PDB file of C-alpha atoms in Angstrom:
ATOM      1  CA  MET U   1       0.238   0.105  -0.227  1.00 50.00           C
ATOM      2  CA  ILE U   2       1.512   3.555  -1.477  1.00 59.00           C
ATOM      3  CA  SER U   3       0.892   5.838   1.499  1.00 70.00           C
ATOM      4  CA  ARG U   4      -0.332   9.920   0.913  1.00 68.00           C
ATOM      5  CA  LEU U   5       3.272  10.623   1.341  1.00 66.00           C
ATOM      6  CA  ASN U   6       5.069   8.876  -1.116  1.00 74.00           C
ATOM      7  CA  VAL U   7       2.309   9.893  -3.567  1.00 69.00           C
ATOM      8  CA  ALA U   8       2.748  13.998  -3.201  1.00 68.00           C
ATOM      9  CA  ALA U   9       6.501  13.001  -3.282  1.00 70.00           C
ATOM     10  CA  ALA U  10       6.050  11.244  -6.195  1.00 71.00           C
ATOM     11  CA  LEU U  11       4.224  13.876  -7.895  1.00 65.00           C
ATOM     12  CA  VAL U  12       6.687  16.612  -6.107  1.00 66.00           C
ATOM     13  CA  LEU U  13       9.458  15.070  -8.502  1.00 63.00           C
ATOM     14  CA  LEU U  14       7.742  14.720 -11.269  1.00 62.00           C
ATOM     15  CA  SER U  15       6.446  18.100 -11.599  1.00 71.00           C
ATOM     16  CA  ALA U  16       9.719  19.471 -11.320  1.00 66.00           C
ATOM     17  CA  THR U  17      11.031  16.721 -13.806  1.00 65.00           C
ATOM     18  CA  VAL U  18       8.403  18.121 -16.409  1.00 59.00           C
ATOM     19  CA  SER U  19       9.118  21.888 -14.992  1.00 58.00           C
ATOM     20  CA  THR U  20      13.354  21.230 -15.878  1.00 56.00           C
ATOM     21  CA  THR U  21      12.588  19.508 -19.203  1.00 54.00           C
ATOM     22  CA  THR U  22      10.503  22.292 -20.457  1.00 55.00           C
ATOM     23  CA  ALA U  23      12.875  24.945 -19.405  1.00 57.00           C
ATOM     24  CA  PHE U  24      15.464  23.896 -21.620  1.00 60.00           C
ATOM     25  CA  ALA U  25      13.461  22.838 -24.808  1.00 61.00           C
ATOM     26  CA  PRO U  26      13.655  25.688 -27.778  1.00 60.00           C
ATOM     27  CA  MET U  27      10.502  27.615 -27.915  1.00 58.00           C
ATOM     28  CA  THR U  28       8.656  27.972 -31.321  1.00 61.00           C
ATOM     29  CA  THR U  29       6.973  31.167 -32.484  1.00 63.00           C
ATOM     30  CA  THR U  30       3.614  29.889 -31.573  1.00 63.00           C
ATOM     31  CA  GLN U  31       5.027  29.037 -27.911  1.00 62.00           C
ATOM     32  CA  GLN U  32       6.556  32.351 -27.478  1.00 62.00           C
ATOM     33  CA  TYR U  33       3.612  34.202 -28.699  1.00 59.00           C
ATOM     34  CA  ASN U  34       1.284  32.488 -25.714  1.00 62.00           C
ATOM     35  CA  ALA U  35       4.023  33.302 -23.518  1.00 60.00           C
ATOM     36  CA  MET U  36       3.984  36.304 -24.101  1.00 58.00           C
ATOM     37  CA  SER U  37       0.467  36.722 -24.186  1.00 58.00           C
ATOM     38  CA  THR U  38      -0.071  35.514 -21.151  1.00 55.00           C
ATOM     39  CA  SER U  39       2.861  36.985 -18.849  1.00 53.00           C
ATOM     40  CA  THR U  40       0.599  40.462 -19.602  1.00 52.00           C
ATOM     41  CA  THR U  41      -2.863  38.893 -19.067  1.00 53.00           C
ATOM     42  CA  SER U  42      -1.351  37.960 -15.905  1.00 55.00           C
ATOM     43  CA  THR U  43       0.394  40.767 -15.154  1.00 57.00           C
ATOM     44  CA  SER U  44      -2.738  42.781 -15.987  1.00 60.00           C
ATOM     45  CA  THR U  45      -4.606  40.345 -13.382  1.00 59.00           C
ATOM     46  CA  SER U  46      -2.307  40.784 -11.131  1.00 60.00           C
ATOM     47  CA  LEU U  47      -2.277  44.632 -10.565  1.00 60.00           C
ATOM     48  CA  ASN U  48      -6.331  44.263 -10.940  1.00 63.00           C
ATOM     49  CA  LEU U  49      -6.117  42.197  -7.497  1.00 63.00           C
ATOM     50  CA  TYR U  50      -3.328  44.405  -5.481  1.00 64.00           C
ATOM     51  CA  SER U  51      -5.533  47.388  -6.573  1.00 63.00           C
ATOM     52  CA  ALA U  52      -8.379  45.490  -5.103  1.00 62.00           C
ATOM     53  CA  ALA U  53      -6.731  44.311  -1.728  1.00 72.00           C
ATOM     54  CA  VAL U  54      -5.119  47.577  -1.183  1.00 80.00           C
ATOM     55  CA  LEU U  55      -5.785  48.353   2.444  1.00 84.00           C
ATOM     56  CA  PRO U  56      -7.566  51.606   3.749  1.00 86.00           C
ATOM     57  CA  ASN U  57      -5.329  53.914   5.167  1.00 88.00           C
ATOM     58  CA  PRO U  58      -4.813  54.441   8.572  1.00 89.00           C
ATOM     59  CA  PHE U  59      -4.097  57.581   9.023  1.00 92.00           C
ATOM     60  CA  GLN U  60      -7.670  59.253   6.764  1.00 90.00           C
ATOM     61  CA  LYS U  61      -9.675  58.601  10.045  1.00 92.00           C
ATOM     62  CA  LEU U  62      -7.267  61.406  11.821  1.00 95.00           C
ATOM     63  CA  PRO U  63      -8.822  64.201  13.012  1.00 96.00           C
ATOM     64  CA  TRP U  64      -6.331  66.758  11.859  1.00 97.00           C
ATOM     65  CA  ASN U  65      -6.760  64.636   8.407  1.00 96.00           C
ATOM     66  CA  VAL U  66     -10.719  64.459   8.183  1.00 96.00           C
ATOM     67  CA  LYS U  67     -10.727  68.123   8.843  1.00 97.00           C
ATOM     68  CA  LYS U  68      -8.084  69.112   6.300  1.00 97.00           C
ATOM     69  CA  GLU U  69      -9.917  66.249   3.452  1.00 96.00           C
ATOM     70  CA  GLN U  70     -12.934  68.337   4.554  1.00 97.00           C
ATOM     71  CA  GLU U  71     -11.579  71.626   3.721  1.00 98.00           C
ATOM     72  CA  ARG U  72     -10.574  69.977   0.270  1.00 97.00           C
ATOM     73  CA  GLN U  73     -13.671  68.643  -0.388  1.00 97.00           C
ATOM     74  CA  ALA U  74     -15.336  72.017   0.315  1.00 97.00           C
ATOM     75  CA  ARG U  75     -12.967  74.278  -2.031  1.00 97.00           C
ATOM     76  CA  ARG U  76     -13.686  71.271  -4.688  1.00 96.00           C
ATOM     77  CA  LEU U  77     -17.434  71.870  -4.359  1.00 96.00           C
ATOM     78  CA  LYS U  78     -16.650  75.900  -4.534  1.00 95.00           C
ATOM     79  CA  VAL U  79     -14.872  75.288  -7.417  1.00 95.00           C
ATOM     80  CA  GLU U  80     -17.216  73.153  -9.092  1.00 94.00           C
ATOM     81  CA  ARG U  81     -19.911  75.708  -8.375  1.00 93.00           C
ATOM     82  CA  ASN U  82     -18.321  78.664  -9.565  1.00 93.00           C
ATOM     83  CA  GLN U  83     -16.998  76.946 -13.112  1.00 91.00           C
ATOM     84  CA  LEU U  84     -20.971  76.186 -13.037  1.00 87.00           C
ATOM     85  CA  PHE U  85     -22.260  79.616 -13.466  1.00 77.00           C
TER      86      PHE U  85
END
């Protein structure tokens, strides 16, 4: 009976062998194109994931920063209101 640990070790060894073998094989133009398009897609996807995972800034809740932000918002509204008339 083969234990799960032996199966897992065999799978890791197999995947390492396959990745090493394909790393040294020359790529065809189709493989190069697919590799380039995949890398740009994964980069843009990772950027989207990064922007979704950004944590809120804890300094924004400090009283003096809240006051500054309210003053900025008031100035923006005043400028926008003046542009309308």
